[in-house]
JSON list of C-alpha atoms in Angstrom, two decimals:
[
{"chain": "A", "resi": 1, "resn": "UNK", "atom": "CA", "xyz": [0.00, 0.00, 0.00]},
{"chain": "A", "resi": 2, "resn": "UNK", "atom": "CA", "xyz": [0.82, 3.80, -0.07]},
{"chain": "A", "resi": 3, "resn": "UNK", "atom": "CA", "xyz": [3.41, 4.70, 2.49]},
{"chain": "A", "resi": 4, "resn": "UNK", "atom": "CA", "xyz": [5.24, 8.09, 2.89]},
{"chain": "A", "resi": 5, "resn": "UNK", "atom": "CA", "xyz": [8.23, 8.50, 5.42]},
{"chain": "A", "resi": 6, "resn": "UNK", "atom": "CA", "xyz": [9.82, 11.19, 7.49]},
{"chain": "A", "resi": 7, "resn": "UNK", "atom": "CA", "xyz": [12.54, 11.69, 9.53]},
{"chain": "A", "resi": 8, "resn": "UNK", "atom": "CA", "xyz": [10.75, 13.06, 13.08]},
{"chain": "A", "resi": 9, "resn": "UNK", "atom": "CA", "xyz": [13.11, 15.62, 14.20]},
{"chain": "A", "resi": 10, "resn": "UNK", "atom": "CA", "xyz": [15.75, 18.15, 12.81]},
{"chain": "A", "resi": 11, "resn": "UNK", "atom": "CA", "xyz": [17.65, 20.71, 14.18]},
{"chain": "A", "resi": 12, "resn": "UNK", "atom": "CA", "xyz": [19.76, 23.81, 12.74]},
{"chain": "A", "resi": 13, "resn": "UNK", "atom": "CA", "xyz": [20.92, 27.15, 13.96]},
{"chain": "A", "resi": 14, "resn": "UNK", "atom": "CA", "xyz": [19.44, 30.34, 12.25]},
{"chain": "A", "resi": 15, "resn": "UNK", "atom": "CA", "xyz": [21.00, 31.47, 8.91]},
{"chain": "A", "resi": 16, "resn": "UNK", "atom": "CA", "xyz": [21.59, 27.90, 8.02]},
{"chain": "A", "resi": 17, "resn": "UNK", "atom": "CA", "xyz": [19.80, 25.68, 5.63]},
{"chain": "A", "resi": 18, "resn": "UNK", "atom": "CA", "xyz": [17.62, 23.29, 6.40]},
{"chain": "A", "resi": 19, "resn": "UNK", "atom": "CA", "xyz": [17.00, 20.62, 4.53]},
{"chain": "A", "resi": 20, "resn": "UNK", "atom": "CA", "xyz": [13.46, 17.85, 5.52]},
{"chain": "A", "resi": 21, "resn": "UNK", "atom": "CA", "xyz": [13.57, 14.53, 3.59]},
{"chain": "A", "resi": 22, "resn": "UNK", "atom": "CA", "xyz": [10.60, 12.09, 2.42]},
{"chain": "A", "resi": 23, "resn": "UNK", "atom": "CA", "xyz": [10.63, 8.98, 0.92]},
{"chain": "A", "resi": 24, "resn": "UNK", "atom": "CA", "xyz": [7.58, 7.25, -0.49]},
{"chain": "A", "resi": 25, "resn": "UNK", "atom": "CA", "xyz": [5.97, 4.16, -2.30]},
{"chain": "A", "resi": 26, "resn": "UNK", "atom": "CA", "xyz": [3.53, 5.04, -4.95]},
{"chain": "A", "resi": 27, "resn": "UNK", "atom": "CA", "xyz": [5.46, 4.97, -8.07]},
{"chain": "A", "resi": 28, "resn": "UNK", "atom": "CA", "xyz": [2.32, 6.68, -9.76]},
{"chain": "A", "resi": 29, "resn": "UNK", "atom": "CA", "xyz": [1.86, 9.74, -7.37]},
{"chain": "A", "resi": 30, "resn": "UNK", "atom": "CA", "xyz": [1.05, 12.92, -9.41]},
{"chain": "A", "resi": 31, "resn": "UNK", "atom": "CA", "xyz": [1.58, 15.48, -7.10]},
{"chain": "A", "resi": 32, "resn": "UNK", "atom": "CA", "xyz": [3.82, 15.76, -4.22]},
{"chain": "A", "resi": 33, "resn": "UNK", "atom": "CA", "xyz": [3.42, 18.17, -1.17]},
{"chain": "A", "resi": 34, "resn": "UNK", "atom": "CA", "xyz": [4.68, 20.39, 1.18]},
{"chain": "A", "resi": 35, "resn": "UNK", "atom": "CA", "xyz": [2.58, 21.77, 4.14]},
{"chain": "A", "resi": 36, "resn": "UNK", "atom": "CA", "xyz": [3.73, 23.56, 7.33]},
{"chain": "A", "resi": 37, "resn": "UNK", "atom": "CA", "xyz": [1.85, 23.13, 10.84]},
{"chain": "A", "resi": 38, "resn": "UNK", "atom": "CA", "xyz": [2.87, 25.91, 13.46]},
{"chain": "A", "resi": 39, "resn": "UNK", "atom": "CA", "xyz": [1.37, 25.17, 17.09]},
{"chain": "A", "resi": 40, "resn": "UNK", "atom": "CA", "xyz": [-2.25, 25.27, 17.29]},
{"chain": "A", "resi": 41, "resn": "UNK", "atom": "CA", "xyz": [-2.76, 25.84, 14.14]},
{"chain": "A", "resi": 42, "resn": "UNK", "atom": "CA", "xyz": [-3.95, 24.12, 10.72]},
{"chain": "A", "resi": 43, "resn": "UNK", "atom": "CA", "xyz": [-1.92, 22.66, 7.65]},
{"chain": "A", "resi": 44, "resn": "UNK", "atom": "CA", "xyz": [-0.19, 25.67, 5.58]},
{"chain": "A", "resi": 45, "resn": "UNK", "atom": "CA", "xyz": [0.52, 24.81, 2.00]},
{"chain": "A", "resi": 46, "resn": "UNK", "atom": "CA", "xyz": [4.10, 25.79, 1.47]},
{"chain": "A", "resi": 47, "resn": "UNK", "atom": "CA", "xyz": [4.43, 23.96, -2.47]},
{"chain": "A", "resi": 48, "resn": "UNK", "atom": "CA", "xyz": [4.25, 20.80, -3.92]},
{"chain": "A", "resi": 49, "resn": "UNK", "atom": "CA", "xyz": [6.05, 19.56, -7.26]},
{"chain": "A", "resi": 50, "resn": "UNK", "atom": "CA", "xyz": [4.54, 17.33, -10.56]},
{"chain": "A", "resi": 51, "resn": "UNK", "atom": "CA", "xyz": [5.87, 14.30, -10.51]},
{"chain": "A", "resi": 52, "resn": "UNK", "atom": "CA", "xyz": [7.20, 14.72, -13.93]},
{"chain": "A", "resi": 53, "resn": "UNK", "atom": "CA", "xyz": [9.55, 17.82, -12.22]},
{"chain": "A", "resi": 54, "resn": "UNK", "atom": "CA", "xyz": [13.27, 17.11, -10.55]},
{"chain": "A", "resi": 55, "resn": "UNK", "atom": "CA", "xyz": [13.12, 20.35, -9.30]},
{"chain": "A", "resi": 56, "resn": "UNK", "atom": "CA", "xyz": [11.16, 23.46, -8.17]},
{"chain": "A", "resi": 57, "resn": "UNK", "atom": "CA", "xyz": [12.35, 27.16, -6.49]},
{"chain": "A", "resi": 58, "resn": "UNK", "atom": "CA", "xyz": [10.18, 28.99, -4.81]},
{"chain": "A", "resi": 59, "resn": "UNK", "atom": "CA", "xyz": [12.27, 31.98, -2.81]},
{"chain": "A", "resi": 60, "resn": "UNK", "atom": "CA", "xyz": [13.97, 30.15, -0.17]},
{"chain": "A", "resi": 61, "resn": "UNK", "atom": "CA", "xyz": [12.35, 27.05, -0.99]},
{"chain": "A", "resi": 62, "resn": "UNK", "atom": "CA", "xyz": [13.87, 24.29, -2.94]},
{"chain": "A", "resi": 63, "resn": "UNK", "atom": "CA", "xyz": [12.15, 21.08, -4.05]},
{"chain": "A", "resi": 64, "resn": "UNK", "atom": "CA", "xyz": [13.97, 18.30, -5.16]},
{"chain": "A", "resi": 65, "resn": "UNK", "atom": "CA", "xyz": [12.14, 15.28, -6.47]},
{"chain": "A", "resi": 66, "resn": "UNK", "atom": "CA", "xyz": [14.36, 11.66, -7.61]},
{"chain": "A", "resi": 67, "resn": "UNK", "atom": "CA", "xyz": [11.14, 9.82, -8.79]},
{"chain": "A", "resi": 68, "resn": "UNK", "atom": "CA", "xyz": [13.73, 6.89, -9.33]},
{"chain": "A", "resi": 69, "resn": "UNK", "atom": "CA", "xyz": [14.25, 6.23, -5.50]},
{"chain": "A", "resi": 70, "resn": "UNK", "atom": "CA", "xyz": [11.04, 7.70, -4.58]},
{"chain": "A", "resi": 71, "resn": "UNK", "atom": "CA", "xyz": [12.65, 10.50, -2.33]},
{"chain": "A", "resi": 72, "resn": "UNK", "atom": "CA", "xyz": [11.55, 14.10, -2.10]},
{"chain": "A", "resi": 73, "resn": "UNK", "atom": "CA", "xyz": [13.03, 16.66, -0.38]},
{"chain": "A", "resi": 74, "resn": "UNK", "atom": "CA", "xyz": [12.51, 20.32, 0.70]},
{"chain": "A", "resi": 75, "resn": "UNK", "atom": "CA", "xyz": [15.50, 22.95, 1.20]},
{"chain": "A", "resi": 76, "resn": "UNK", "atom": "CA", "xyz": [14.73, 26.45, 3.54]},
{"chain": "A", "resi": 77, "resn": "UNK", "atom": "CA", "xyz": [17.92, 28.85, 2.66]},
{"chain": "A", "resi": 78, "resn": "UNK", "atom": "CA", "xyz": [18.38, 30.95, 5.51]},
{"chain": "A", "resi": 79, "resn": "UNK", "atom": "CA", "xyz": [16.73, 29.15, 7.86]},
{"chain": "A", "resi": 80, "resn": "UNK", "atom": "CA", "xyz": [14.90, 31.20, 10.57]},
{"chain": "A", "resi": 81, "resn": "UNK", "atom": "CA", "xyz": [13.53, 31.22, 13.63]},
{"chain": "A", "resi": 82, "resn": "UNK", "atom": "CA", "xyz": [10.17, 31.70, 12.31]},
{"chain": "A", "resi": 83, "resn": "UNK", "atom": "CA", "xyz": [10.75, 28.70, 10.43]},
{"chain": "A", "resi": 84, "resn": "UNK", "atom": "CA", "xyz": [10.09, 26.46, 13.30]},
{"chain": "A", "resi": 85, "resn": "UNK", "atom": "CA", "xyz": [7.14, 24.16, 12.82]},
{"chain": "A", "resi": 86, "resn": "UNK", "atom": "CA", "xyz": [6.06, 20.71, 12.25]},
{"chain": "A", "resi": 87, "resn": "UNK", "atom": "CA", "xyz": [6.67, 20.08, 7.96]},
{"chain": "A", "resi": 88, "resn": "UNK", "atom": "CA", "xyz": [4.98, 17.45, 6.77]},
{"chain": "A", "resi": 89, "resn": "UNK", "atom": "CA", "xyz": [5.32, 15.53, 3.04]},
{"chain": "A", "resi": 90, "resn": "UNK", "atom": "CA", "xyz": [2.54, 14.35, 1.27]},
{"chain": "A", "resi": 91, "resn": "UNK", "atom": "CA", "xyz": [1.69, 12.09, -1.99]},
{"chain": "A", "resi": 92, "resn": "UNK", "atom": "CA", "xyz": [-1.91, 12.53, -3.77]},
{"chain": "A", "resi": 93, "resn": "UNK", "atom": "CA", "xyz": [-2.06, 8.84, -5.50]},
{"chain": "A", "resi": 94, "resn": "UNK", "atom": "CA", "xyz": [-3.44, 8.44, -8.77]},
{"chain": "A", "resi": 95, "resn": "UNK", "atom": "CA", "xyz": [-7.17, 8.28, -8.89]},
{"chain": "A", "resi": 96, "resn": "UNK", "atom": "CA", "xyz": [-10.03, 10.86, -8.87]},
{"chain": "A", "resi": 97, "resn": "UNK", "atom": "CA", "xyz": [-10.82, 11.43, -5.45]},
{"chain": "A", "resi": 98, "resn": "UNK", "atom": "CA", "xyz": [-7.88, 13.80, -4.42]},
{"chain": "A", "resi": 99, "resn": "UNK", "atom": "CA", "xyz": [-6.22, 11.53, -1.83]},
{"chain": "A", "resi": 100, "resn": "UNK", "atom": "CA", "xyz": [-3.66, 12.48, -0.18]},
{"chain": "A", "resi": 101, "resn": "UNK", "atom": "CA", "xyz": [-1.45, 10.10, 1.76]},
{"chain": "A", "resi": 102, "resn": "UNK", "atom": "CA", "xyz": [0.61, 12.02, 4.89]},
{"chain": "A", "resi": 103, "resn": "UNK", "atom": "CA", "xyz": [3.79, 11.34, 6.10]},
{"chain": "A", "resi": 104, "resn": "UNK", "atom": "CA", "xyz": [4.10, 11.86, 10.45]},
{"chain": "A", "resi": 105, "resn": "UNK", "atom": "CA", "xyz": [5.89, 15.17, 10.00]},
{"chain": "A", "resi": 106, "resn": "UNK", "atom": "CA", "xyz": [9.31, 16.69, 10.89]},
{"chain": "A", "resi": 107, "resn": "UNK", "atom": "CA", "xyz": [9.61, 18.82, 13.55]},
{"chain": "A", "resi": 108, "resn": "UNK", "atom": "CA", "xyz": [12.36, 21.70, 12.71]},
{"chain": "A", "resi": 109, "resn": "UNK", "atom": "CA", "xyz": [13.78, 23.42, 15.79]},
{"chain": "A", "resi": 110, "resn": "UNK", "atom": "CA", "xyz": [15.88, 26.48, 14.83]},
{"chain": "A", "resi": 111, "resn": "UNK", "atom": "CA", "xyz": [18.60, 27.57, 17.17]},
{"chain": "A", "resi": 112, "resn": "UNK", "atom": "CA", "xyz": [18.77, 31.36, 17.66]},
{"chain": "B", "resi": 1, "resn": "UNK", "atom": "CA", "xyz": [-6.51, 31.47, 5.14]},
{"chain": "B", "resi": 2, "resn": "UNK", "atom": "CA", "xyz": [-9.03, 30.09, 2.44]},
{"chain": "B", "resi": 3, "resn": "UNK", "atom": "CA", "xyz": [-12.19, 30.24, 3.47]},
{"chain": "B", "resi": 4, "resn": "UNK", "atom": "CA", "xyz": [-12.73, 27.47, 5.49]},
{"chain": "B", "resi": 5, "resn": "UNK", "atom": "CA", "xyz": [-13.78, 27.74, 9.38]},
{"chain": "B", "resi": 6, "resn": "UNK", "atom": "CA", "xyz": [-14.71, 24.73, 11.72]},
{"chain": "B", "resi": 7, "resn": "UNK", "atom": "CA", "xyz": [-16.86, 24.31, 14.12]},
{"chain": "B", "resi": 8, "resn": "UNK", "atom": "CA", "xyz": [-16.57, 24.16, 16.89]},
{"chain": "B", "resi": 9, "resn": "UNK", "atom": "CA", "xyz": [-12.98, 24.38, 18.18]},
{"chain": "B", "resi": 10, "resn": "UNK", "atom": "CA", "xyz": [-12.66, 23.03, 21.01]},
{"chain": "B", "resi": 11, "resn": "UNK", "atom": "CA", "xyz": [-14.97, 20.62, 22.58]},
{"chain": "B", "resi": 12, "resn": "UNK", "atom": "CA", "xyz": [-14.82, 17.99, 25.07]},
{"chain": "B", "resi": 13, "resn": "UNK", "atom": "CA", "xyz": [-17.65, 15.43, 25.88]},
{"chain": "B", "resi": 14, "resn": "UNK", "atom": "CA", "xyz": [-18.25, 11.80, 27.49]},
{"chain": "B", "resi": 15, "resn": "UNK", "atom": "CA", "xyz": [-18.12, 8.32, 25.79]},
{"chain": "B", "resi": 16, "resn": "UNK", "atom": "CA", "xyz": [-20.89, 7.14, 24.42]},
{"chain": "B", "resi": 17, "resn": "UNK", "atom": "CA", "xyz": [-22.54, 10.84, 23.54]},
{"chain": "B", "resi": 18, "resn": "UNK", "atom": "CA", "xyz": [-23.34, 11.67, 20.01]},
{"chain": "B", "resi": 19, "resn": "UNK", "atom": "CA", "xyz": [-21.17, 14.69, 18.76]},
{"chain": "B", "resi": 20, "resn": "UNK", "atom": "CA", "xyz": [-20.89, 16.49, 14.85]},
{"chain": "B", "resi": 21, "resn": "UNK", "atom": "CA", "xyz": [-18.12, 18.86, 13.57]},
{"chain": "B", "resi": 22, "resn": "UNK", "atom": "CA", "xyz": [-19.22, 21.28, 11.04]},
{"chain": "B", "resi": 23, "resn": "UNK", "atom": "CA", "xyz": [-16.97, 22.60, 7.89]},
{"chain": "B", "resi": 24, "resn": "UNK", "atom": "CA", "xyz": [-18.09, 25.31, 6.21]},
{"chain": "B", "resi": 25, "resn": "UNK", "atom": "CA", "xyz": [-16.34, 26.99, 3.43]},
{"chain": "B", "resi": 26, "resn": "UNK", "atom": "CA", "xyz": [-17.24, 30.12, 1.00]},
{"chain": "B", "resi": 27, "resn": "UNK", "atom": "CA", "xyz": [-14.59, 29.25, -2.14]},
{"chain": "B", "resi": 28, "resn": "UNK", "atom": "CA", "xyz": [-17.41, 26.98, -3.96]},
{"chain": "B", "resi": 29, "resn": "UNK", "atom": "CA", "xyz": [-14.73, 24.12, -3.94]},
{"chain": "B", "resi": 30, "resn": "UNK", "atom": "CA", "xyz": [-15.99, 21.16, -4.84]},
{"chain": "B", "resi": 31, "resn": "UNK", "atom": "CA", "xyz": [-13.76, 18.40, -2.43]},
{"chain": "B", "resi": 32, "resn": "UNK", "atom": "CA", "xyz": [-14.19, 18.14, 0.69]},
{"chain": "B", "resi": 33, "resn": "UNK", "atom": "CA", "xyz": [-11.99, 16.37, 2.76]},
{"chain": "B", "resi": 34, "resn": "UNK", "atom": "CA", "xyz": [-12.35, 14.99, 7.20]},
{"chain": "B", "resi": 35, "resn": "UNK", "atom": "CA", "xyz": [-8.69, 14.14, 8.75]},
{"chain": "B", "resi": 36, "resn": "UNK", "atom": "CA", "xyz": [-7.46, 13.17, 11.96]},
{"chain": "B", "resi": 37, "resn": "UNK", "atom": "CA", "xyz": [-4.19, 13.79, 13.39]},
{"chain": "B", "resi": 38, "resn": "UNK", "atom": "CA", "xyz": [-2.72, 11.98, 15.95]},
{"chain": "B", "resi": 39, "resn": "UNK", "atom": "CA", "xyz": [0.63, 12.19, 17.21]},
{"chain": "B", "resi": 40, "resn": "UNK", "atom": "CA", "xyz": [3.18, 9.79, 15.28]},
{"chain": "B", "resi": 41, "resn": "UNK", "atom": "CA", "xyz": [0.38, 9.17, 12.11]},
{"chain": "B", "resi": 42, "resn": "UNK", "atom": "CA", "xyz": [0.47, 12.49, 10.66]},
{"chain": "B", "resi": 43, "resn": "UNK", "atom": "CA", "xyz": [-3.10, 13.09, 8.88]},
{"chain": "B", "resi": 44, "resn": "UNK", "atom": "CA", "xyz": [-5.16, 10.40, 7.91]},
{"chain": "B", "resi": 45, "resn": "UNK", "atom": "CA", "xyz": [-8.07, 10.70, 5.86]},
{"chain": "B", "resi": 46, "resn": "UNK", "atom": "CA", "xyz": [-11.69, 9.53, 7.21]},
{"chain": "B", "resi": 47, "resn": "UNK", "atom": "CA", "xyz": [-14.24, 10.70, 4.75]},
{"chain": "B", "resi": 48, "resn": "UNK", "atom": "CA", "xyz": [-14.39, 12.82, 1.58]},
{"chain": "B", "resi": 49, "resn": "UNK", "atom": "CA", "xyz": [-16.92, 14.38, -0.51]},
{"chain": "B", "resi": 50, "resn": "UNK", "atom": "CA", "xyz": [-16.65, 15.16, -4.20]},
{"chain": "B", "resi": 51, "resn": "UNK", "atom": "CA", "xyz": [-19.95, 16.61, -4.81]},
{"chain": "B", "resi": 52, "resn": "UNK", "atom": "CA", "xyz": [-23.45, 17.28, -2.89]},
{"chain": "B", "resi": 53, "resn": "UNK", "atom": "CA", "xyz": [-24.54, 14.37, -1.53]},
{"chain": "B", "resi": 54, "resn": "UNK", "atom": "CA", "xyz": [-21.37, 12.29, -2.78]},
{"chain": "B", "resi": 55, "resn": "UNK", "atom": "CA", "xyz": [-19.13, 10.61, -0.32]},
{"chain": "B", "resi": 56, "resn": "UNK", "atom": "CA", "xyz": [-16.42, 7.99, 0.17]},
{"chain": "B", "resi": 57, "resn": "UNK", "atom": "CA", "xyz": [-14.50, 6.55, 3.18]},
{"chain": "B", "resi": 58, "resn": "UNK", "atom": "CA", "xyz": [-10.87, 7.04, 3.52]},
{"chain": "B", "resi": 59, "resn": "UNK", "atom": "CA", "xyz": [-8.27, 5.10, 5.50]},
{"chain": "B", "resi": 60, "resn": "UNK", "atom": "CA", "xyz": [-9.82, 5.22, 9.16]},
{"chain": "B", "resi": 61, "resn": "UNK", "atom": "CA", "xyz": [-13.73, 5.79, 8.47]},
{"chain": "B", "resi": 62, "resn": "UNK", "atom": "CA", "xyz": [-14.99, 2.96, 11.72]},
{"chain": "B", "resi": 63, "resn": "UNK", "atom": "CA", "xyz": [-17.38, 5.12, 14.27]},
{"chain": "B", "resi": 64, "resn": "UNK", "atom": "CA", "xyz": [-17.85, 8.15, 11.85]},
{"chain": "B", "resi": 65, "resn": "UNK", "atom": "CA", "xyz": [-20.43, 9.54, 8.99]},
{"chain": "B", "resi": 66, "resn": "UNK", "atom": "CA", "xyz": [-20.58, 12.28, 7.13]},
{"chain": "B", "resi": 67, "resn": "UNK", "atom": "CA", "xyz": [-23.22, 14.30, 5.15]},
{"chain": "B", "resi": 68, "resn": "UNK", "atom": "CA", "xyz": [-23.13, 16.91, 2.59]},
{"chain": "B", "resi": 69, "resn": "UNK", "atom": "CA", "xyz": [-26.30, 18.37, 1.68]},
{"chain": "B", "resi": 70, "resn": "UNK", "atom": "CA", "xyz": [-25.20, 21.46, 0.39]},
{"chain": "B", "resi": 71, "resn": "UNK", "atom": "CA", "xyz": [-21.71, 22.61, -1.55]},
{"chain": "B", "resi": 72, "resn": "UNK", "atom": "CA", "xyz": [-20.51, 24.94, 1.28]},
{"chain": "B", "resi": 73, "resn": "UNK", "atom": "CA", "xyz": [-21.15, 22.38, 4.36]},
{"chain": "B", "resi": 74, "resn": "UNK", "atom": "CA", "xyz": [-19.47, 18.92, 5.40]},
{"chain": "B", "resi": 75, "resn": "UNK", "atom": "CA", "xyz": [-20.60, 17.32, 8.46]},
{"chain": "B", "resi": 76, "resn": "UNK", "atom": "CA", "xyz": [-18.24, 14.66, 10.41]},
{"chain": "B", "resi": 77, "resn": "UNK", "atom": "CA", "xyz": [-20.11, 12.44, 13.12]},
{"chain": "B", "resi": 78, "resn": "UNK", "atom": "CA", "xyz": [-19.37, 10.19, 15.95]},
{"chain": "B", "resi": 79, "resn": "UNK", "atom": "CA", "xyz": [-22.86, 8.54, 16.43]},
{"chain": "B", "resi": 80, "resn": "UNK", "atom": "CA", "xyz": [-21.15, 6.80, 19.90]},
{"chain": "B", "resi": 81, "resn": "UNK", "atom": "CA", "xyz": [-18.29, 8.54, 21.16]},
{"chain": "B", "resi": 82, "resn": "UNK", "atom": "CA", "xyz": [-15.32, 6.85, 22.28]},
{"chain": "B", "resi": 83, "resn": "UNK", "atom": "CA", "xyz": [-12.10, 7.74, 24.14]},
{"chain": "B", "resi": 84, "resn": "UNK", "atom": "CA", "xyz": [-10.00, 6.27, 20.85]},
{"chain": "B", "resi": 85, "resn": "UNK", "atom": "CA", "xyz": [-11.87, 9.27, 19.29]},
{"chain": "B", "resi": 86, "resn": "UNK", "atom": "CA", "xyz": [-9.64, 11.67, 20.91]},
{"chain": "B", "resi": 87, "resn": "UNK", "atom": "CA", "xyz": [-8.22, 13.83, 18.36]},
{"chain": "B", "resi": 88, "resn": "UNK", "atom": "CA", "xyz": [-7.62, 16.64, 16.35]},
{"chain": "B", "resi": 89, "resn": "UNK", "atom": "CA", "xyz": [-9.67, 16.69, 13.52]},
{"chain": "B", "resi": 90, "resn": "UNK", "atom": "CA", "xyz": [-9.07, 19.06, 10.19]},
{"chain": "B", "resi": 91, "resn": "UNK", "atom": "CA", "xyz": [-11.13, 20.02, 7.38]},
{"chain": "B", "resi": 92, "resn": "UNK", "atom": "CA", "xyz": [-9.61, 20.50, 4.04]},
{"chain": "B", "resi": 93, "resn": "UNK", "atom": "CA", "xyz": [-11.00, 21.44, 0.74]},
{"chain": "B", "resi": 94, "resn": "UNK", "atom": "CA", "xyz": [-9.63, 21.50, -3.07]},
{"chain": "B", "resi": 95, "resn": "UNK", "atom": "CA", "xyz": [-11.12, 22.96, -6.22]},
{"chain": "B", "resi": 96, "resn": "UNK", "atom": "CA", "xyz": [-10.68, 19.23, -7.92]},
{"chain": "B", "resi": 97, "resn": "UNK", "atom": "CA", "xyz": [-9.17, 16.13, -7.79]},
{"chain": "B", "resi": 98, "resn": "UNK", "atom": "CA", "xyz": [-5.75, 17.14, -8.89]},
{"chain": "B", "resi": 99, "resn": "UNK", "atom": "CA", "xyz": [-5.70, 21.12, -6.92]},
{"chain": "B", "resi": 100, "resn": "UNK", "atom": "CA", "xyz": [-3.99, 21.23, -4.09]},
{"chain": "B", "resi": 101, "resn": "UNK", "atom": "CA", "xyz": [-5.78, 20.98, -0.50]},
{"chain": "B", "resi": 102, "resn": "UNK", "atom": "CA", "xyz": [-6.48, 24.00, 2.21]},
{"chain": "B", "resi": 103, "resn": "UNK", "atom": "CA", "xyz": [-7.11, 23.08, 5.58]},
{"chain": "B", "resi": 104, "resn": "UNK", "atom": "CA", "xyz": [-9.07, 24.44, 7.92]},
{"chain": "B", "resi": 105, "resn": "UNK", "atom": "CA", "xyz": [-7.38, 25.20, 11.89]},
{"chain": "B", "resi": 106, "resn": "UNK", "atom": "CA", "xyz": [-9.15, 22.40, 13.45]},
{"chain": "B", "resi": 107, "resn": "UNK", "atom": "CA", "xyz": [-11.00, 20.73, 16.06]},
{"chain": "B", "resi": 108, "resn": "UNK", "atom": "CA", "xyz": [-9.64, 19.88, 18.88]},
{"chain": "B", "resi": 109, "resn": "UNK", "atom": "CA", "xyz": [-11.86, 16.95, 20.42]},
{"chain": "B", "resi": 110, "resn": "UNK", "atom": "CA", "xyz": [-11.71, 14.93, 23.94]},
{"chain": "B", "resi": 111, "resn": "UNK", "atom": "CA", "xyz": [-13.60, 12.54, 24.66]},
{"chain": "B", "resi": 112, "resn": "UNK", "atom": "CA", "xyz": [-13.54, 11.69, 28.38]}
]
């Protein structure tokens, strides 16, 4: 079945880059996601990448996609403090419904 | 945010009591989406609706219905409450099947 992993916990000091890795298992996922969760608070669409893209820039923001191990990833230049929230990676599988499958999230402390 | 507001947002209630979340949105999107996070799954998806009256279960759908009588509306309820039900619960929504969701801040729900 559809899996999508994260690691749970990074940690980087401010001005730094950050960098949150996925991995996943549906080989026909269309579009790939990126959504941040600060406390309290709902799921914040940061971007999200076709699956026929390696890459995608978005300000700080990098998205790298290598659909050949199934691992995306998601770079914040210039990391800061305001940066710190839960990001979690998501897959929307191929069908009509819109389903997206979640990975647990990875919690990115930054370090003043 | 994008239009979305849930109702209500906190609540807390005893096992066994009936108990519906409301989602109402104002973007005329036609998804609608019920999730529950719990620490360590991420999101997972309980029902969806792609059109009035249209729904589907997702992943974790046991104890709860849904209804969606009109376009802006989407009703999630626990018939029977029970402590396993403990959760936060978000709304999301998406123009189609291959938009991007936008989630709602959630419900944060406690059953005692």
């Amino acid at each position: 079945g559809e899996d999508v992993e994260q690691s749970l916990f990074l940690s980087v000091r401010e001005g730094d880059s950050s960098v949150i890795n996925c991995t996943y298992t549906d080989s026909s996922s269309t579009y790939l996601y990126w959504y941040k969760q600060e406390p309290g608070a709902g799921l914040q669409l940061l971007t999200y990448i076709f699956s026929n893209m390696d890459m995608k820039q978005d300000q700080r923001l990098t998205v790298l996609l290598n659909k050949k191990d199934k691992h995306l990833s998601l770079r914040i230049a210039d990391t800061q403090t305001g940066d710190s929230a839960i990001y979690f990676c998501a897959e929307s599988i191929r069908s009509n419904t819109g389903k997206l499958i979640f990975g647990q999230g990875t919690t990115l402390q930054v370090k003043p | 945010d994008a239009g979305i507001t849930q109702s209500p947002r906190h609540k807390v209630t005893e096992t066994g009591t009936p108990v519906t979340l409301r989602c109402h949105q104002t973007e005329n999107h036609r998804y609608m989406y019920w999730y529950r996070q719990d620490p360590g799954h991420g999101l997972r998806l309980i029902h969806y609706s792609y059109g009035v009256k249209d729904t589907d279960k997702g992943e974790v759908s046991d104890g709860y219905s849904v209804s969606r009588s009109k376009t802006e509306d989407f009703l999630l309820t626990l018939e029977s409450a029970t402590s396993s039900q403990t959760s936060v619960y978000f709304c999301a929504i998406s123009e189609s099947d291959v938009q991007p969701q936008h989630f709602g801040d959630g419900t944060r729900l406690s059953i005692l």
